[in-house]
Amino acid sequence: MKTDLAEARYLAQIDLDRLPRHIAVIMDGNGRWAKKRLLPRIAGHRAGIRAVRQVVEACARLGVAYLTLYAFSVENWKRPHTEIKLLMSLLREYLKKEIPELNKQNIRLGVIGRIHELPKPVLRDLEVALEKTRRNSGMRLTLALNYGGRSELIDAARKLAEQWKHNGNFAIDEDTFSEYLYTRGYPDPDLLIRTSGELRLSNFLLWQVAYAEIWVTDTLWPDFTQKNLFQAIIDFQKRERRYGGLGLG
Ligand code: IPE
Ligand code: IPE
Ligand code: MG
């Protein structure tokens, strides 16, 4: 990917020693992007894939360790059947095409969500992509698919109760509970980006974003570029994270 002069200027402002370890993104605004151009919504989703490629590549090059993208929520099944079908086929197309690129960039794919409820062909392609990138040791790219923060908490509580019944001899604290989430082993997101200006979480990573720095842009997802990503990271590095304490004063 080429970095133009304006982008290079942004890049120069980033302190590579203080990168967010985990960036999570609510990729929103594909439909509005298409509507503005009098195109069908799916054209917006297709254009959104270009933005995914840019952001994945830029994060991997920078050295971000975890990138988690909200691609399909448990609530998105409320959309018209035709849109869902096209979204699923776009996802399959992405998974198939992207494997060589992910391998070239040493990126390991992950998924979170109620994955087993996805259509069988999608599941199969996902399994192939997970398997083929399993040995990569670079960035962990996680797609949130059929994901809901509340369903994740319920699933965790169920698994925990199951385990408790089996052997209740363990403490239930924040660390133990985190082990039952889909994101087991991941650090919490440091930076949460949402595009297209909406000021809500839409059921994304409810537990994990407790102390994430939130960055919202009016830019619609298909228009999001590496320059926007650099801006978000620069702003993130200017924030003082206090975690309820008094900070540095
Ligand atoms: C985000 O774009 C992508 C998905 C939720 C799959 P939207 O489809 O929500 O686009 P808007 O919000 O209608 O513009
Ligand atoms: C959130 O966007 C879900 C994804 C980005 C996959 P939505 O467009 O579904 O969220 P709402 O409906 O605006 O809250
Ligand atoms: Mg939306």
Short mmCIF file of C-alpha atoms and ligand atoms in Angstrom, two decimals:
data_model
loop_
_atom_site.label_atom_id
_atom_site.label_comp_id
_atom_site.label_asym_id
_atom_site.label_seq_id
_atom_site.Cartn_x
_atom_site.Cartn_y
_atom_site.Cartn_z
CA MET A 1 0.00 0.00 0.00
CA LYS A 2 1.30 3.44 -0.90
CA THR A 3 1.51 6.14 1.74
CA ASP A 4 1.09 9.63 0.29
CA LEU A 5 2.63 12.79 1.68
CA ALA A 6 -0.30 13.80 3.90
CA GLU A 7 -0.47 10.26 5.30
CA ALA A 8 3.28 10.23 5.91
CA ARG A 9 2.90 13.44 7.91
CA TYR A 10 0.32 11.80 10.14
CA LEU A 11 2.37 8.66 10.44
CA ALA A 12 5.37 10.68 11.65
CA GLN A 13 3.31 11.91 14.61
CA ILE A 14 2.63 8.41 15.92
CA ASP A 15 4.77 7.16 18.79
CA LEU A 16 5.34 3.55 17.81
CA ASP A 17 6.30 2.63 21.38
CA ARG A 18 2.86 3.61 22.67
CA LEU A 19 0.56 2.03 20.12
CA PRO A 20 -2.82 0.76 21.26
CA ARG A 21 -2.30 -2.97 21.67
CA HIS A 22 -5.86 -3.73 20.69
CA ILE A 23 -8.02 -1.62 18.36
CA ALA A 24 -11.71 -2.46 17.96
CA VAL A 25 -13.80 -0.96 15.17
CA ILE A 26 -17.55 -0.55 14.69
CA MET A 27 -17.59 -0.29 10.89
CA ASP A 28 -20.76 1.69 10.29
CA GLY A 29 -22.25 3.73 7.46
CA ASN A 30 -22.06 1.46 4.42
CA GLY A 31 -25.77 1.91 3.69
CA ARG A 32 -25.59 5.70 3.95
CA TRP A 33 -22.52 5.76 1.70
CA ALA A 34 -24.48 3.89 -0.97
CA LYS A 35 -27.63 5.98 -0.50
CA LYS A 36 -25.67 9.20 -1.09
CA ARG A 37 -24.65 7.76 -4.45
CA LEU A 38 -28.12 6.40 -5.28
CA LEU A 39 -26.65 2.90 -5.23
CA PRO A 40 -28.08 -0.24 -3.58
CA ARG A 41 -26.94 -0.80 0.03
CA ILE A 42 -24.84 -3.78 -1.00
CA ALA A 43 -22.63 -1.47 -3.09
CA GLY A 44 -21.80 0.24 0.21
CA HIS A 45 -20.89 -3.08 1.81
CA ARG A 46 -18.68 -3.93 -1.16
CA ALA A 47 -16.94 -0.55 -0.90
CA GLY A 48 -16.56 -1.21 2.83
CA ILE A 49 -14.30 -4.17 2.06
CA ARG A 50 -11.77 -1.78 0.50
CA ALA A 51 -11.66 0.08 3.79
CA VAL A 52 -11.21 -3.21 5.67
CA ARG A 53 -8.18 -4.03 3.52
CA GLN A 54 -6.61 -0.61 4.13
CA VAL A 55 -7.10 -0.70 7.88
CA VAL A 56 -5.95 -4.31 8.28
CA GLU A 57 -2.79 -3.66 6.30
CA ALA A 58 -2.04 -0.35 8.04
CA CYS A 59 -2.51 -1.84 11.52
CA ALA A 60 -0.35 -4.85 10.72
CA ARG A 61 2.40 -2.63 9.30
CA LEU A 62 2.34 -0.34 12.33
CA GLY A 63 2.62 -3.28 14.71
CA VAL A 64 -0.82 -3.26 16.33
CA ALA A 65 -1.19 -6.66 18.03
CA TYR A 66 -4.99 -7.10 17.92
CA LEU A 67 -7.56 -5.65 15.53
CA THR A 68 -11.21 -6.60 16.07
CA LEU A 69 -13.81 -5.64 13.47
CA TYR A 70 -17.57 -5.65 14.05
CA ALA A 71 -18.86 -7.15 10.82
CA PHE A 72 -22.31 -8.61 11.68
CA SER A 73 -24.28 -8.29 14.89
CA VAL A 74 -26.88 -10.64 16.36
CA GLU A 75 -29.34 -7.82 15.72
CA ASN A 76 -28.42 -7.54 12.02
CA TRP A 77 -30.63 -10.60 11.26
CA LYS A 78 -33.52 -8.11 11.44
CA ARG A 79 -32.46 -6.76 8.04
CA PRO A 80 -34.12 -7.84 4.78
CA HIS A 81 -33.23 -11.37 3.71
CA THR A 82 -31.66 -10.16 0.45
CA GLU A 83 -29.23 -7.85 2.26
CA ILE A 84 -28.23 -10.62 4.69
CA LYS A 85 -27.69 -13.06 1.83
CA LEU A 86 -25.49 -10.62 -0.02
CA LEU A 87 -23.55 -9.77 3.14
CA MET A 88 -22.86 -13.46 3.72
CA SER A 89 -21.67 -13.96 0.15
CA LEU A 90 -19.42 -10.89 0.41
CA LEU A 91 -17.96 -12.36 3.57
CA ARG A 92 -17.27 -15.66 1.82
CA GLU A 93 -15.67 -13.83 -1.08
CA TYR A 94 -13.47 -11.85 1.33
CA LEU A 95 -12.39 -14.97 3.22
CA LYS A 96 -11.44 -16.82 0.05
CA LYS A 97 -9.61 -13.95 -1.60
CA GLU A 98 -7.85 -12.69 1.46
CA ILE A 99 -6.05 -15.79 2.75
CA PRO A 100 -2.88 -15.35 0.65
CA GLU A 101 -2.72 -11.66 1.60
CA LEU A 102 -3.17 -12.44 5.30
CA ASN A 103 -0.45 -15.05 5.10
CA LYS A 104 1.88 -12.63 3.33
CA GLN A 105 1.35 -10.17 6.18
CA ASN A 106 1.70 -12.88 8.86
CA ILE A 107 -1.83 -12.13 10.13
CA ARG A 108 -3.73 -14.73 12.12
CA LEU A 109 -7.50 -14.71 11.73
CA GLY A 110 -9.89 -15.10 14.65
CA VAL A 111 -13.67 -14.98 15.03
CA ILE A 112 -15.97 -14.08 17.90
CA GLY A 113 -19.73 -14.48 18.09
CA ARG A 114 -22.30 -17.26 17.92
CA ILE A 115 -20.41 -18.67 14.98
CA HIS A 116 -22.18 -22.05 14.89
CA GLU A 117 -25.43 -20.24 13.96
CA LEU A 118 -23.97 -18.88 10.71
CA PRO A 119 -25.01 -20.53 7.41
CA LYS A 120 -23.07 -23.76 6.79
CA PRO A 121 -21.13 -22.57 3.70
CA VAL A 122 -19.95 -19.50 5.61
CA LEU A 123 -18.87 -21.70 8.50
CA ARG A 124 -16.90 -23.93 6.17
CA ASP A 125 -15.05 -20.99 4.58
CA LEU A 126 -14.36 -19.57 8.01
CA GLU A 127 -12.88 -22.84 9.21
CA VAL A 128 -10.62 -23.00 6.16
CA ALA A 129 -9.44 -19.41 6.67
CA LEU A 130 -8.82 -19.99 10.38
CA GLU A 131 -6.87 -23.15 9.67
CA LYS A 132 -4.79 -21.62 6.87
CA THR A 133 -3.72 -18.63 8.96
CA ARG A 134 -3.37 -20.50 12.24
CA ARG A 135 0.41 -20.56 12.24
CA ASN A 136 0.87 -16.83 11.63
CA SER A 137 2.51 -15.05 14.53
CA GLY A 138 1.79 -11.41 13.65
CA MET A 139 -1.36 -9.39 14.18
CA ARG A 140 -4.51 -11.16 15.37
CA LEU A 141 -7.36 -10.01 13.11
CA THR A 142 -10.69 -10.92 14.67
CA LEU A 143 -14.04 -10.69 12.91
CA ALA A 144 -17.09 -10.27 15.13
CA LEU A 145 -19.78 -12.27 13.31
CA ASN A 146 -23.24 -12.93 14.66
CA TYR A 147 -21.79 -11.15 17.65
CA GLY A 148 -23.67 -9.52 20.51
CA GLY A 149 -22.14 -8.29 23.75
CA ARG A 150 -25.09 -9.51 25.79
CA SER A 151 -25.14 -12.93 24.14
CA GLU A 152 -21.43 -13.20 24.86
CA LEU A 153 -22.04 -12.48 28.55
CA ILE A 154 -24.90 -14.98 28.67
CA ASP A 155 -22.79 -17.63 26.92
CA ALA A 156 -19.97 -16.98 29.41
CA ALA A 157 -22.34 -17.25 32.38
CA ARG A 158 -23.73 -20.54 31.03
CA LYS A 159 -20.28 -22.04 30.52
CA LEU A 160 -19.21 -20.86 33.94
CA ALA A 161 -22.30 -22.38 35.59
CA GLU A 162 -21.62 -25.64 33.76
CA GLN A 163 -18.05 -25.68 35.00
CA TRP A 164 -19.18 -24.76 38.51
CA LYS A 165 -21.58 -27.70 38.60
CA HIS A 166 -18.75 -29.96 37.57
CA ASN A 167 -16.23 -28.55 40.05
CA GLY A 168 -17.17 -25.45 42.04
CA ASN A 169 -13.82 -25.12 43.66
CA PHE A 170 -12.64 -21.86 42.05
CA ALA A 171 -12.99 -18.15 42.62
CA ILE A 172 -15.27 -16.13 40.34
CA ASP A 173 -13.50 -12.84 39.79
CA GLU A 174 -12.91 -10.58 36.79
CA ASP A 175 -9.95 -12.59 35.54
CA THR A 176 -11.79 -15.91 35.75
CA PHE A 177 -14.89 -14.45 34.11
CA SER A 178 -12.84 -13.04 31.20
CA GLU A 179 -11.63 -16.55 30.50
CA TYR A 180 -15.19 -17.55 29.58
CA LEU A 181 -15.67 -14.76 27.03
CA TYR A 182 -15.11 -15.28 23.30
CA THR A 183 -12.10 -12.97 23.65
CA ARG A 184 -10.36 -15.29 26.09
CA GLY A 185 -6.67 -14.46 26.10
CA TYR A 186 -7.07 -11.13 24.29
CA PRO A 187 -6.13 -7.88 26.02
CA ASP A 188 -9.07 -5.45 26.33
CA PRO A 189 -9.35 -2.91 23.50
CA ASP A 190 -7.42 0.28 24.22
CA LEU A 191 -9.06 2.18 21.38
CA LEU A 192 -12.61 1.80 20.07
CA ILE A 193 -13.32 3.47 16.73
CA ARG A 194 -16.83 4.04 15.38
CA THR A 195 -17.47 5.50 11.94
CA SER A 196 -20.46 7.45 10.59
CA GLY A 197 -21.04 9.53 13.69
CA GLU A 198 -23.36 7.34 15.75
CA LEU A 199 -22.70 7.75 19.48
CA ARG A 200 -23.54 4.26 20.72
CA LEU A 201 -21.96 0.87 21.30
CA SER A 202 -24.61 -1.18 19.48
CA ASN A 203 -23.95 -4.17 21.75
CA PHE A 204 -20.24 -4.42 20.89
CA LEU A 205 -17.73 -5.84 23.41
CA LEU A 206 -19.71 -4.54 26.39
CA TRP A 207 -17.43 -6.12 28.99
CA GLN A 208 -14.15 -5.48 27.20
CA VAL A 209 -14.53 -1.75 26.44
CA ALA A 210 -14.90 -0.78 30.11
CA TYR A 211 -11.85 1.48 29.87
CA ALA A 212 -11.35 1.79 26.11
CA GLU A 213 -10.76 5.24 24.69
CA ILE A 214 -13.61 5.98 22.28
CA TRP A 215 -13.01 7.76 18.98
CA VAL A 216 -15.95 8.59 16.72
CA THR A 217 -15.70 10.05 13.24
CA ASP A 218 -18.42 11.26 10.86
CA THR A 219 -16.59 9.58 8.00
CA LEU A 220 -18.65 6.72 6.58
CA TRP A 221 -16.90 3.34 6.73
CA PRO A 222 -16.29 2.96 2.95
CA ASP A 223 -14.50 6.35 2.99
CA PHE A 224 -12.31 5.43 5.98
CA THR A 225 -8.61 5.36 5.03
CA GLN A 226 -5.31 4.75 6.76
CA LYS A 227 -5.13 8.52 7.29
CA ASN A 228 -8.25 8.34 9.49
CA LEU A 229 -6.71 5.44 11.38
CA PHE A 230 -3.51 7.41 11.99
CA GLN A 231 -5.63 10.35 13.22
CA ALA A 232 -7.42 8.10 15.68
CA ILE A 233 -4.13 6.74 17.02
CA ILE A 234 -2.61 10.23 17.33
CA ASP A 235 -5.67 11.40 19.31
CA PHE A 236 -5.52 8.26 21.42
CA GLN A 237 -1.90 9.01 22.31
CA LYS A 238 -2.89 12.46 23.56
CA ARG A 239 -5.48 11.10 25.99
CA GLU A 240 -4.76 10.62 29.66
CA ARG A 241 -6.02 7.22 30.80
CA ARG A 242 -6.85 7.35 34.47
CA TYR A 243 -8.77 4.14 35.17
CA GLY A 244 -10.59 5.84 38.01
CA GLY A 245 -7.40 7.05 39.67
CA LEU A 246 -5.98 10.54 39.70
CA GLY A 247 -3.66 10.11 36.73
CA LEU A 248 -0.41 11.98 36.46
CA GLY A 249 -1.87 15.37 37.40
C1 IPE B 1 -22.38 -1.25 8.66
O1 IPE B 1 -23.04 -0.44 7.76
C2 IPE B 1 -22.24 -2.67 8.18
C3 IPE B 1 -23.11 -3.65 8.85
C4 IPE B 1 -23.85 -3.42 9.88
C5 IPE B 1 -23.11 -4.99 8.30
P1 IPE B 1 -24.62 -0.31 7.79
O2 IPE B 1 -25.19 -1.34 6.86
O3 IPE B 1 -25.13 -0.35 9.17
O4 IPE B 1 -24.82 1.14 7.16
P2 IPE B 1 -25.82 2.26 7.64
O5 IPE B 1 -25.63 2.43 9.10
O6 IPE B 1 -27.19 1.80 7.29
O7 IPE B 1 -25.41 3.48 6.87
C1 IPE B 2 -23.36 -2.03 14.30
O1 IPE B 2 -23.92 -1.29 13.30
C2 IPE B 2 -23.07 -3.42 13.81
C3 IPE B 2 -21.97 -3.55 12.87
C4 IPE B 2 -21.16 -2.58 12.52
C5 IPE B 2 -21.77 -4.85 12.36
P1 IPE B 2 -25.51 -1.20 13.13
O2 IPE B 2 -25.74 -0.29 11.97
O3 IPE B 2 -26.10 -2.53 13.07
O4 IPE B 2 -25.94 -0.50 14.49
P2 IPE B 2 -27.17 0.44 14.82
O5 IPE B 2 -28.40 -0.24 14.35
O6 IPE B 2 -26.93 1.73 14.11
O7 IPE B 2 -27.11 0.63 16.31
MG MG B 3 -25.48 1.04 10.60
#
